XYZ file of C-alpha atoms in Angstrom:
786
model
C 137.064 37.912 101.291
C 136.197 41.608 101.216
C 138.625 44.052 102.837
C 137.250 47.162 104.588
C 139.805 49.842 105.499
C 139.032 52.477 108.137
C 141.307 54.990 109.895
C 140.808 53.956 113.519
C 141.439 50.629 115.311
C 138.490 51.292 117.669
C 136.210 51.960 114.704
C 137.475 48.806 112.972
C 136.683 46.730 116.043
C 133.096 48.045 116.210
C 132.443 47.610 112.471
C 133.767 44.057 112.538
C 131.008 43.132 115.023
C 128.288 44.089 112.524
C 129.685 42.839 109.200
C 129.692 39.128 108.428
C 132.607 36.683 108.270
C 133.157 37.483 104.606
C 134.523 40.904 105.622
C 137.923 41.686 107.109
C 138.236 45.145 108.696
C 141.664 46.795 109.028
C 142.816 50.230 110.174
C 145.322 52.690 108.698
C 145.643 54.326 112.163
C 145.012 57.820 110.803
C 146.873 59.454 107.896
C 149.518 57.281 106.245
C 151.139 60.160 104.296
C 151.881 63.759 105.197
C 153.661 66.753 103.711
C 157.280 66.492 104.992
C 157.813 68.597 108.121
C 161.418 69.485 107.370
C 161.014 71.232 104.013
C 158.593 73.424 102.107
C 157.526 70.512 99.852
C 155.120 72.713 97.847
C 156.274 73.675 94.341
C 154.736 77.148 93.991
C 155.862 77.558 90.377
C 154.450 74.195 89.323
C 150.777 74.767 90.259
C 151.472 74.052 93.940
C 152.444 70.455 93.287
C 152.908 68.895 96.696
C 155.344 66.264 97.895
C 154.083 63.658 100.343
C 156.061 61.211 102.446
C 155.010 58.059 104.242
C 155.121 58.310 108.016
C 158.008 56.001 109.103
C 155.827 54.625 111.892
C 153.222 53.544 109.324
C 155.518 51.433 107.124
C 154.616 48.221 108.933
C 150.878 49.039 108.735
C 151.164 49.776 104.990
C 153.009 46.505 104.439
C 150.210 44.602 106.205
C 147.533 46.493 104.226
C 149.267 45.688 100.911
C 149.307 41.994 101.781
C 145.623 42.126 102.704
C 144.771 43.984 99.461
C 146.457 41.262 97.395
C 144.516 38.558 99.215
C 141.161 40.392 99.029
C 138.492 39.889 96.368
C 137.282 43.468 96.872
C 138.435 46.573 98.788
C 136.054 49.050 100.412
C 137.363 52.352 101.798
C 135.308 53.324 104.866
C 137.082 56.337 106.360
C 135.098 59.199 107.947
C 132.675 60.993 105.667
C 134.245 64.458 105.934
C 137.034 66.018 103.832
C 139.776 64.685 106.087
C 138.359 61.176 105.784
C 138.063 61.551 101.995
C 141.740 62.584 101.834
C 142.798 59.529 103.878
C 140.946 57.296 101.395
C 142.691 59.035 98.462
C 146.133 58.539 100.029
C 145.312 54.874 100.682
C 144.422 54.446 97.000
C 147.700 56.101 95.942
C 149.968 54.178 98.336
C 148.243 50.778 98.024
C 147.965 51.069 94.236
C 144.169 50.761 94.207
C 142.237 51.568 91.014
C 140.246 54.801 90.725
C 136.958 52.886 90.775
C 137.699 51.412 94.231
C 134.498 51.413 96.263
C 134.086 54.105 98.910
C 131.373 53.629 101.535
C 130.122 56.311 103.952
C 127.888 56.257 107.021
C 127.218 58.704 109.843
C 126.670 56.082 112.546
C 128.246 52.722 113.216
C 125.187 50.477 113.404
C 124.278 47.303 111.495
C 121.514 48.971 109.382
C 123.740 51.964 108.531
C 126.632 49.710 107.483
C 124.388 47.439 105.403
C 122.943 50.494 103.609
C 126.463 51.876 102.997
C 127.704 48.586 101.519
C 124.689 48.476 99.163
C 125.295 52.083 98.017
C 129.023 52.530 97.402
C 130.536 55.414 95.482
C 134.089 56.358 94.477
C 136.435 58.805 96.198
C 135.182 62.394 95.805
C 138.197 64.178 94.261
C 136.634 67.634 94.798
C 136.471 66.991 98.546
C 140.063 65.731 98.467
C 141.204 68.874 96.630
C 139.422 71.027 99.223
C 141.326 69.260 102.018
C 144.585 69.596 100.080
C 143.991 73.303 99.488
C 143.576 73.842 103.247
C 146.680 71.768 103.982
C 148.818 73.497 101.332
C 147.670 76.967 102.359
C 148.436 76.260 106.015
C 151.847 74.852 105.050
C 152.678 77.966 102.985
C 151.625 80.309 105.795
C 153.475 78.302 108.437
C 156.631 77.801 106.400
C 157.004 81.342 105.082
C 155.529 83.354 107.956
C 156.937 81.449 110.943
C 160.614 82.356 110.202
C 159.560 86.017 110.126
C 157.829 85.559 113.497
C 160.954 83.906 114.987
C 163.066 86.899 113.933
C 160.677 89.733 114.709
C 158.604 88.602 117.729
C 160.354 87.759 121.028
C 159.226 84.284 122.066
C 157.162 83.838 118.898
C 156.959 80.190 117.831
C 154.689 80.245 114.797
C 151.775 81.942 113.105
C 148.807 80.190 111.580
C 146.026 81.132 109.222
C 143.256 80.309 111.735
C 145.044 80.359 115.096
C 146.194 83.986 114.611
C 142.662 85.480 114.288
C 141.673 83.454 117.383
C 144.561 84.992 119.363
C 143.606 88.422 118.045
C 140.043 88.000 119.349
C 141.350 87.205 122.840
C 143.874 90.077 122.793
C 141.249 92.587 121.643
C 138.815 91.447 124.333
C 141.512 91.833 127.029
C 142.201 95.381 125.845
C 138.502 96.186 125.909
C 138.476 95.024 129.542
C 141.587 97.071 130.421
C 140.152 100.178 128.763
C 136.740 99.767 130.388
C 135.790 102.543 132.796
C 133.893 100.889 135.614
C 131.359 103.543 136.518
C 128.863 102.881 139.262
C 125.312 103.732 140.176
C 123.231 102.965 143.249
C 120.502 100.413 142.581
C 117.607 100.130 144.998
C 115.909 96.907 146.090
C 112.917 96.649 148.413
C 111.942 93.648 150.558
C 108.200 93.694 151.191
C 106.038 91.477 153.400
C 102.832 89.690 152.430
C 101.653 87.544 155.338
C 104.555 85.089 155.763
C 105.981 85.647 152.268
C 108.769 88.056 151.369
C 108.668 89.858 148.031
C 111.872 91.220 146.499
C 111.318 94.118 144.103
C 113.747 96.250 142.062
C 113.225 100.011 141.813
C 112.847 101.319 138.260
C 115.437 104.100 138.624
C 119.057 104.134 139.762
C 121.015 106.946 141.418
C 124.299 108.511 140.392
C 125.958 108.687 143.801
C 125.663 107.957 147.503
C 124.175 111.369 148.322
C 121.306 110.983 145.822
C 120.621 107.413 147.002
C 120.580 108.577 150.639
C 118.148 111.416 149.847
C 115.845 108.950 148.109
C 115.820 106.591 151.092
C 114.957 109.548 153.369
C 111.848 110.154 151.238
C 110.764 106.580 151.889
C 110.885 106.796 155.706
C 107.386 105.902 156.969
C 106.141 105.619 153.356
C 103.108 103.400 152.635
C 103.471 100.912 149.760
C 100.632 99.271 147.843
C 100.195 97.010 144.848
C 99.504 99.178 141.813
C 99.130 96.418 139.195
C 99.472 92.658 138.751
C 100.165 91.291 135.259
C 100.237 87.578 134.483
C 101.496 86.487 131.082
C 101.477 82.906 129.787
C 104.582 82.027 127.815
C 106.251 78.965 126.356
C 109.791 77.788 125.802
C 110.905 75.534 122.980
C 113.849 73.117 123.073
C 117.136 73.910 121.339
C 118.071 72.024 118.159
C 120.163 68.838 118.432
C 123.917 69.282 118.682
C 126.254 70.389 115.933
C 129.980 70.055 116.694
C 130.306 73.699 117.732
C 127.135 73.625 119.859
C 128.359 70.462 121.599
C 131.702 72.078 122.465
C 129.960 75.221 123.726
C 127.457 73.329 125.890
C 129.978 70.790 127.232
C 132.208 73.671 128.277
C 129.349 75.525 129.977
C 127.632 72.566 131.661
C 130.419 70.028 132.191
C 133.502 72.269 132.276
C 135.076 70.281 129.411
C 137.701 71.823 127.142
C 137.084 71.512 123.396
C 139.846 68.906 123.203
C 138.266 66.810 125.985
C 134.830 67.081 124.376
C 136.021 65.943 120.958
C 138.119 63.136 122.397
C 135.129 61.805 124.365
C 132.811 62.237 121.365
C 135.223 60.345 119.106
C 135.352 57.478 121.595
C 131.539 57.307 121.662
C 131.286 57.418 117.862
C 133.899 54.726 117.312
C 132.113 52.526 119.832
C 128.900 52.933 117.816
C 127.110 54.908 120.541
C 126.574 58.271 118.778
C 126.445 59.512 115.199
C 129.457 61.192 113.553
C 130.755 63.954 115.805
C 131.965 66.465 113.174
C 128.910 68.082 111.670
C 127.340 71.449 110.858
C 123.871 69.926 110.504
C 120.925 70.031 112.943
C 118.926 67.575 110.859
C 117.651 64.288 112.303
C 116.706 61.369 110.063
C 113.062 60.290 109.857
C 114.053 56.936 111.347
C 115.735 58.645 114.319
C 112.744 60.944 114.921
C 110.422 57.927 114.857
C 112.568 56.049 117.391
C 112.796 59.092 119.703
C 109.042 59.757 119.420
C 108.267 56.178 120.378
C 110.569 56.415 123.402
C 108.995 59.691 124.575
C 105.469 58.340 124.112
C 106.090 55.141 126.055
C 108.168 56.712 128.862
C 106.552 60.133 129.355
C 103.127 59.985 127.706
C 101.499 61.490 124.634
C 101.232 64.986 126.131
C 105.043 65.228 126.266
C 105.469 64.384 122.570
C 106.028 67.016 119.882
C 107.998 65.921 116.810
C 110.090 68.495 114.949
C 112.370 68.830 111.941
C 115.156 71.384 112.389
C 116.575 73.207 109.380
C 120.314 73.835 109.071
C 120.878 77.575 108.669
C 124.475 77.198 107.481
C 124.258 76.845 103.717
C 127.860 75.591 103.526
C 127.394 72.779 106.038
C 129.680 70.108 104.630
C 130.730 67.715 107.333
C 127.840 65.272 107.706
C 124.159 65.028 106.984
C 122.808 64.572 110.496
C 123.197 66.172 113.924
C 125.019 64.450 116.791
C 122.633 62.020 118.498
C 122.687 58.601 120.187
C 122.472 55.703 117.756
C 119.956 54.026 120.108
C 117.945 56.481 122.216
C 116.900 53.674 124.581
C 120.519 53.288 125.764
C 120.461 55.354 128.946
C 124.203 55.184 129.510
C 127.283 54.701 127.343
C 131.016 55.298 127.466
C 134.168 53.635 128.728
C 135.136 56.447 131.137
C 133.539 59.261 133.115
C 134.117 61.859 130.372
C 132.346 59.757 127.750
C 129.511 58.859 130.120
C 128.835 62.485 131.070
C 129.020 63.652 127.453
C 126.709 60.846 126.304
C 124.152 61.840 128.974
C 124.289 65.442 127.681
C 123.851 64.375 124.033
C 121.031 61.959 124.865
C 119.025 64.401 126.987
C 119.394 67.173 124.374
C 118.286 64.781 121.606
C 115.258 63.604 123.597
C 114.262 67.206 124.324
C 114.173 68.060 120.587
C 111.096 65.821 120.153
C 109.257 66.888 123.302
C 106.513 69.429 123.924
C 107.314 73.062 124.749
C 107.414 74.025 128.401
C 104.501 76.259 129.424
C 105.241 78.962 131.970
C 103.476 81.892 133.560
C 105.320 85.126 134.211
C 104.011 87.524 136.839
C 104.994 91.191 137.254
C 103.809 93.017 140.364
C 104.185 96.811 140.424
C 104.447 98.403 143.868
C 104.178 102.166 144.333
C 104.129 104.830 147.013
C 103.087 108.496 146.920
C 106.580 109.313 148.272
C 108.356 108.269 145.033
C 107.791 108.737 141.319
C 109.217 105.397 140.242
C 107.900 101.874 140.597
C 109.173 98.811 142.456
C 108.820 95.724 140.273
C 108.686 92.145 141.574
C 109.016 89.418 138.959
C 108.017 85.777 139.309
C 107.842 82.758 137.054
C 106.173 79.393 137.553
C 106.093 76.256 135.414
C 102.588 75.232 134.368
C 103.813 72.249 132.333
C 107.468 71.189 132.254
C 107.457 69.632 128.763
C 111.037 69.147 127.481
C 112.417 70.639 130.737
C 111.689 67.253 132.256
C 114.841 65.926 130.564
C 116.949 68.929 129.556
C 117.570 72.365 131.015
C 115.701 74.031 133.836
C 113.698 77.142 134.649
C 114.248 79.162 137.792
C 110.883 79.140 139.462
C 110.063 82.111 141.652
C 106.554 82.026 142.971
C 104.910 85.257 144.096
C 101.998 85.311 146.568
C 98.501 85.902 145.215
C 98.259 89.713 145.270
C 95.498 92.103 144.238
C 95.618 95.737 143.198
C 95.411 97.954 146.276
C 96.965 95.434 148.692
C 99.118 97.316 151.201
C 102.572 95.776 151.666
C 104.605 96.452 154.813
C 108.310 97.163 154.225
C 110.935 94.945 155.802
C 113.883 96.930 154.415
C 115.005 98.929 151.398
C 118.636 98.715 150.276
C 120.546 101.074 147.986
C 123.743 99.309 146.893
C 126.670 100.699 144.929
C 126.719 98.678 141.703
C 129.614 98.801 139.252
C 129.142 98.342 135.524
C 130.727 95.105 134.332
C 133.356 95.042 131.568
C 132.962 92.683 128.613
C 133.385 89.042 129.654
C 136.587 87.216 128.775
C 136.194 84.317 126.375
C 135.848 80.783 127.637
C 136.686 77.957 125.257
C 132.975 77.579 124.612
C 132.253 81.251 123.929
C 135.343 81.521 121.684
C 134.116 78.579 119.596
C 130.749 80.341 119.323
C 132.450 83.559 118.171
C 134.622 81.740 115.618
C 131.509 80.012 114.275
C 129.656 83.351 114.023
C 132.576 84.872 112.085
C 132.860 81.834 109.797
C 136.430 81.118 110.930
C 137.402 77.454 111.036
C 135.174 74.413 110.719
C 133.826 71.776 113.142
C 136.899 69.618 112.679
C 139.307 72.478 113.501
C 137.948 74.265 116.609
C 139.500 71.904 119.169
C 142.857 72.023 117.360
C 142.815 75.834 117.228
C 142.159 76.122 120.971
C 144.787 73.536 121.826
C 147.425 75.141 119.577
C 147.115 78.696 120.919
C 147.498 77.380 124.476
C 150.356 74.917 123.896
C 152.323 77.640 122.072
C 151.884 79.880 125.107
C 150.025 82.636 123.235
C 147.006 82.201 125.491
C 146.490 80.688 128.936
C 143.560 79.819 131.158
C 143.289 82.261 134.034
C 143.444 81.085 137.645
C 142.559 84.272 139.540
C 139.401 84.394 141.657
C 139.567 88.200 141.417
C 140.290 90.982 143.887
C 138.039 92.173 146.659
C 136.638 95.673 146.555
C 134.401 97.548 148.941
C 130.962 98.758 147.939
C 128.731 101.142 149.827
C 125.376 99.832 151.014
C 122.671 102.049 152.517
C 119.853 100.240 154.324
C 116.517 101.715 155.403
C 115.193 99.578 158.248
C 112.568 100.593 160.818
C 112.747 104.275 159.806
C 116.539 104.389 160.200
C 119.178 104.592 157.464
C 122.445 102.796 158.131
C 125.595 102.797 156.035
C 127.804 99.719 155.706
C 130.697 98.614 153.531
C 130.166 95.265 151.812
C 132.793 93.296 149.913
C 132.611 91.729 146.463
C 135.042 90.042 144.076
C 135.947 91.689 140.788
C 138.249 90.923 137.860
C 138.357 87.150 138.249
C 139.629 85.222 135.216
C 139.530 81.626 136.479
C 138.919 79.256 133.575
C 138.798 82.165 131.092
C 141.171 82.645 128.140
C 143.768 85.345 128.837
C 146.476 86.423 126.351
C 150.099 85.928 127.354
C 152.499 88.814 126.586
C 153.961 87.033 123.553
C 150.437 86.445 122.227
C 149.676 90.174 122.376
C 152.993 91.059 120.691
C 152.427 88.484 117.947
C 148.889 89.714 117.336
C 150.036 93.332 117.015
C 152.918 92.399 114.713
C 150.632 90.439 112.399
C 147.930 93.117 112.436
C 150.436 95.735 111.239
C 152.442 93.597 108.807
C 150.070 90.772 107.752
C 146.598 92.209 108.087
C 145.036 89.569 105.810
C 146.231 86.738 108.098
C 144.399 88.106 111.149
C 141.515 89.760 109.310
C 138.272 88.032 110.317
C 136.484 88.665 107.032
C 139.406 87.450 104.906
C 139.811 84.260 106.972
C 136.076 83.542 106.632
C 136.272 84.084 102.836
C 139.093 81.546 102.626
C 136.831 79.012 104.390
C 134.126 79.732 101.804
C 136.683 79.147 99.047
C 137.422 75.698 100.496
C 133.672 74.999 100.392
C 133.550 76.098 96.745
C 136.433 73.765 95.860
C 134.539 70.881 97.520
C 131.516 71.791 95.378
C 133.697 71.975 92.189
C 132.864 75.674 91.784
C 136.481 76.877 92.108
C 139.721 75.097 91.242
C 142.307 74.434 93.918
C 145.142 76.016 91.910
C 143.134 79.148 91.093
C 142.294 79.690 94.756
C 145.887 79.140 95.930
C 147.322 81.506 93.315
C 144.868 84.209 94.357
C 146.047 83.882 97.956
C 149.780 83.417 97.451
C 150.790 86.442 95.357
C 149.754 89.196 97.837
C 150.787 87.052 100.822
C 154.313 86.507 99.542
C 154.757 90.238 98.875
C 153.977 90.838 102.542
C 156.558 88.217 103.593
C 159.267 89.960 101.539
C 158.249 93.356 102.883
C 158.264 92.107 106.502
C 161.967 91.222 106.205
C 162.663 94.937 106.731
C 160.185 95.355 109.608
C 161.517 96.318 113.029
C 161.756 93.802 115.856
C 158.521 93.944 117.805
C 158.281 93.920 121.595
C 155.369 96.245 122.456
C 157.724 98.440 124.486
C 155.996 101.173 126.493
C 157.678 104.282 127.793
C 156.372 104.679 131.343
C 158.240 107.849 132.292
C 161.498 108.971 133.841
C 163.025 107.489 136.992
C 163.656 110.491 139.292
C 166.917 109.293 140.855
C 168.692 108.426 137.570
C 166.868 110.637 135.088
C 166.630 107.624 132.745
C 163.556 106.408 130.879
C 161.657 103.444 132.339
C 160.294 100.941 129.804
C 157.913 98.002 130.060
C 158.887 95.357 127.492
C 158.243 91.812 126.356
C 161.234 89.510 125.863
C 161.749 85.858 125.058
C 161.229 84.910 128.698
C 158.293 87.201 129.398
C 157.606 90.743 130.528
C 160.129 92.961 132.281
C 160.990 96.526 133.286
C 164.059 98.266 131.878
C 165.720 101.477 133.082
C 167.903 103.206 130.518
C 169.230 101.947 127.208
C 172.454 100.531 125.814
C 174.527 103.582 124.871
C 177.595 103.508 122.637
C 180.823 104.058 124.530
C 179.112 103.803 127.916
C 180.032 101.036 130.373
C 176.796 101.545 132.273
C 174.247 98.886 131.431
C 170.443 99.152 131.650
C 168.821 97.875 134.858
C 166.145 95.208 134.717
C 163.359 94.009 137.008
C 160.299 91.783 136.622
C 156.897 93.317 135.989
C 154.990 93.679 139.306
C 152.741 90.723 140.092
C 149.246 91.091 138.649
C 150.380 93.699 136.092
C 151.202 93.461 132.390
C 153.189 95.563 129.925
C 149.919 97.225 128.920
C 148.628 97.963 132.433
C 151.715 98.704 134.564
C 152.054 102.340 135.647
C 155.210 104.370 136.325
C 154.323 104.464 140.025
C 154.102 100.661 140.410
C 157.191 100.212 138.197
C 159.232 102.551 140.461
C 158.052 100.613 143.534
C 159.223 97.382 141.901
C 162.563 98.906 140.918
C 163.041 100.149 144.491
C 162.948 96.591 145.833
C 166.358 95.124 146.738
C 168.194 93.494 143.839
C 168.385 89.721 143.539
C 170.271 87.650 144.549
C 169.775 89.104 148.054
C 171.999 88.088 150.982
C 169.798 87.656 154.059
C 172.511 86.709 156.554
C 173.945 83.509 157.987
C 172.240 80.582 159.721
C 173.080 79.376 163.224
C 175.547 76.889 161.735
C 177.301 79.565 159.665
C 175.745 78.903 156.226
C 175.045 81.995 154.085
C 171.342 82.314 153.181
C 170.615 83.993 149.843
C 167.224 84.722 148.218
C 167.479 84.408 144.427
C 165.467 83.982 141.247
C 166.125 81.109 138.845
C 164.673 79.582 135.684
C 162.290 77.529 137.834
C 161.181 80.391 140.070
C 162.412 81.996 143.305
C 164.564 79.897 145.650
C 166.717 80.089 148.777
C 170.390 79.226 148.365
C 171.763 77.704 151.554
C 175.217 76.293 150.954
C 174.749 73.322 148.642
C 170.978 73.317 149.129
C 168.557 75.120 146.803
C 165.201 75.432 148.565
C 162.095 76.413 146.561
C 160.397 79.597 147.793
C 156.884 78.580 146.785
C 154.590 80.923 148.703
C 157.429 83.249 149.807
C 158.542 86.459 148.105
C 162.331 86.573 147.476
C 162.227 90.386 147.770
C 160.656 90.466 151.231
C 161.539 87.125 152.897
C 163.188 87.632 156.289
C 166.256 85.921 157.734
C 164.041 84.258 160.373
C 161.765 82.717 157.726
C 164.761 81.617 155.654
C 166.257 79.956 158.760
C 162.969 78.027 159.249
C 163.097 76.711 155.665
C 166.773 75.792 155.986
C 166.211 73.903 159.262
C 163.266 72.024 157.707
C 165.439 71.100 154.712
C 168.226 69.769 156.979
C 165.692 67.766 158.993
C 164.658 65.936 155.810
C 168.229 64.757 155.170
C 168.784 61.236 156.547
C 172.445 61.039 155.482
C 174.845 63.446 153.758
C 177.902 61.858 152.143
C 178.870 65.019 150.279
C 178.566 63.802 146.670
C 175.361 61.966 147.447
C 172.560 62.402 150.010
C 169.701 60.289 151.356
C 166.601 62.448 151.774
C 163.155 61.825 153.236
C 160.914 63.355 150.572
C 157.171 63.892 150.177
C 156.806 60.506 148.447
C 159.230 58.633 150.718
C 163.018 58.320 151.080
C 165.267 58.654 148.020
C 168.918 59.000 147.038
C 169.985 62.281 145.427
C 173.189 62.694 143.435
C 174.791 65.776 141.883
C 172.751 67.668 139.276
C 169.046 67.897 138.501
C 166.896 64.761 138.172
C 169.767 62.576 139.386
C 167.884 60.633 142.010
C 166.489 57.187 142.680
C 163.713 56.025 144.979
C 164.636 53.667 147.840
C 162.588 50.430 147.843
C 160.099 50.063 150.701
C 161.834 46.945 152.033
C 165.171 48.786 152.457
C 165.932 50.830 155.610
C 167.429 54.139 154.338
C 169.505 54.485 157.513
C 171.464 51.326 156.641
C 172.539 52.510 153.169
C 176.256 53.330 152.851
C 177.791 55.879 150.487
C 179.090 53.080 148.235
C 175.634 51.458 148.045
C 173.986 54.791 147.335
C 176.378 55.506 144.430
C 175.791 51.995 143.017
C 171.993 52.470 143.191
C 172.301 55.780 141.310
C 174.534 54.209 138.672
C 172.193 51.253 138.133
C 168.881 53.109 138.166
C 166.544 52.464 135.255
C 165.396 55.513 133.293
C 161.793 56.441 134.055
C 159.164 56.935 131.349
C 159.375 60.712 131.826
C 163.196 60.582 131.533
C 162.907 58.612 128.292
C 160.333 61.087 127.045
C 162.564 64.061 127.929
C 165.536 62.459 126.161
C 163.392 61.807 123.084
C 162.043 65.377 123.095
C 165.575 66.740 123.463
C 166.802 64.686 120.487
C 163.860 65.778 118.370
C 164.238 69.430 119.450
C 167.925 69.408 118.510
C 167.089 67.858 115.138
C 164.240 70.321 114.491
C 166.439 73.270 115.531
C 169.107 72.243 112.998
C 166.502 71.805 110.274
C 164.851 75.148 111.113
C 168.213 76.906 110.866
C 168.706 75.403 107.392
C 165.146 76.294 106.457
C 165.516 79.938 107.517
C 168.734 80.197 105.537
C 167.010 78.680 102.500
C 164.028 81.062 102.795
C 166.415 84.038 103.056
C 168.348 82.919 99.964
C 165.148 82.378 97.972
C 163.850 85.798 99.049
C 167.106 87.475 98.032
C 167.049 85.695 94.645
C 163.459 86.816 93.997
C 164.296 90.405 94.934
C 167.309 90.385 92.567
C 165.107 89.046 89.751
C 162.508 91.751 90.470
């Protein structure tokens, strides 16, 4: 019996279908060893020798693998063909005690022919690729372990800093500041609507106007003007298909066309690969195998005809492409659908249509430009149209916006329907989406196909960046319309500043980025980060040694860590100006719990404390003005007593850790949708009455409440509640029964998860405290030696 070891149970299941009965396929379920999380585990002085520990959850799997290895005649390691997969194979060899000549098989698609070819052409584990993966892992561990304690101490709310995540945050912060600094100037752009028989022709004027007066004067010149076609130019053009997908291109396109996050895209792609439906999903290559091109060409010929066929070979521009040797494509182009869920099905359809398009004929189009002039104006009105003469690859992928213009000749007179001069504001740079950020990281050479999704997930889960939800604010724009020899002015409305679905930096992300830029420039420097990636490539190619590369990085980095111990605590505080009534300085600051306003400072010997208030809604530390800060500070302080209800209960508007709420005796009522600073007594009374109406029984210590999801019993404290079964009438439940039901309730999955997270958090906090103390001691010892 031959034993094949892969890293994924789903992959094992698919491979087992294709290999014969003489093969047994087992899975390691990912990495079996890691660098310990609770200690440095990298011996800097001893050529970066690294300690590894077996994941406790993998002990049973390792035991089963060892038994299978003993019983097997031969072992084949079949983990993914990238550096991460190579490292998993190396760890398996070390832990399972396999010889160095153990066979290693690689394939970029899980099909019977690919597996048969791989089995016939085994190799051994590529130690250069393993060292490249280890260098990345060790470097990231060093940065995380030595830099993160500095971030905890110096950056309010800072959780960690990473070699690749930090430049990504910096990109988003810099783009946000470009947007904030952008001066949105406007001009008046002129558009004419002309008539040709029953057709309307929309044409843009070649000049714009600086202000409303100039635009109005221009429209006056056009009253009773005669317009005629001055020229008609028709230009044939063609459009070629894009190359097949690389990992980055897939993430960019899935984000743009399907709205998928990078994490969702890679999860769906992995599912498709492991099911044998697409080729390996982590790749820098745009190459397609000759066999694949032949299969696609045959499909195009038989389904669309010879005229739609155009075979192509795409060249990979990235000289350091190291992940796989082929682009992402379906393993069988004739499979029109694949995937176990909607995400996989939609992604497969995208991959398949893009792959088909690569071997199809160019689309042929015809562009038409009609120039319309009048003796009353120097400029030209231009109407542009485009029609598809032959759709080619557009039949399966992409589309062209067709705009057909009527058949016009030079000299044709065109009656005017209306001419509009509209105030048009210049647009600031666009915020990054997940897709456009991946594209930027790829352009800068930061990260690799296997890391983009992780980078994007990390910067969001650590609260450095968030996805915006704002649709934008409305603003008025002036519109002048010339219609039937009369000029009318109107105010139109448009949305501006929307950030929905875009990546926006959180305050702590901006503070962290600034701190690192000042104190650890090499960590956030785009060029340096890209050079490190090139060094990893060189290690994989045996051009540079792992130890040499790590030594070159560590010496200057560690000096910066020691130096940063004396750096000031960073909070991006801004002095906004003086508060007139107190004469004290007003600051905008970032703290552990977010942004806030502060009036005055802590002064020695003074009992007077600074005053605090939240940053006004829609503002940030970097954008808030003294005027809006003073308005916020003038609002009544919280908690705010509104008055008493009809039954004598005091109603108080307050702010808590979970947002604003109304305190009404023993009830805390969420103020979702209501402002605690402006809510009236009448509105508070409404909320209180509604809350009382939901209470079926109140026994004091315990209540029976009719909630959104049905009746439930609520005890003292948060999350102390239990749902009442559907077959039980809540009105018949006594206090004793209610208390018994609370005492006997089974913990929910979320409760178990919270308890587990709490235990782990407490454990990690203790270990981090020890680690910080250890790092401080080591730093002090090194400084004494120096």
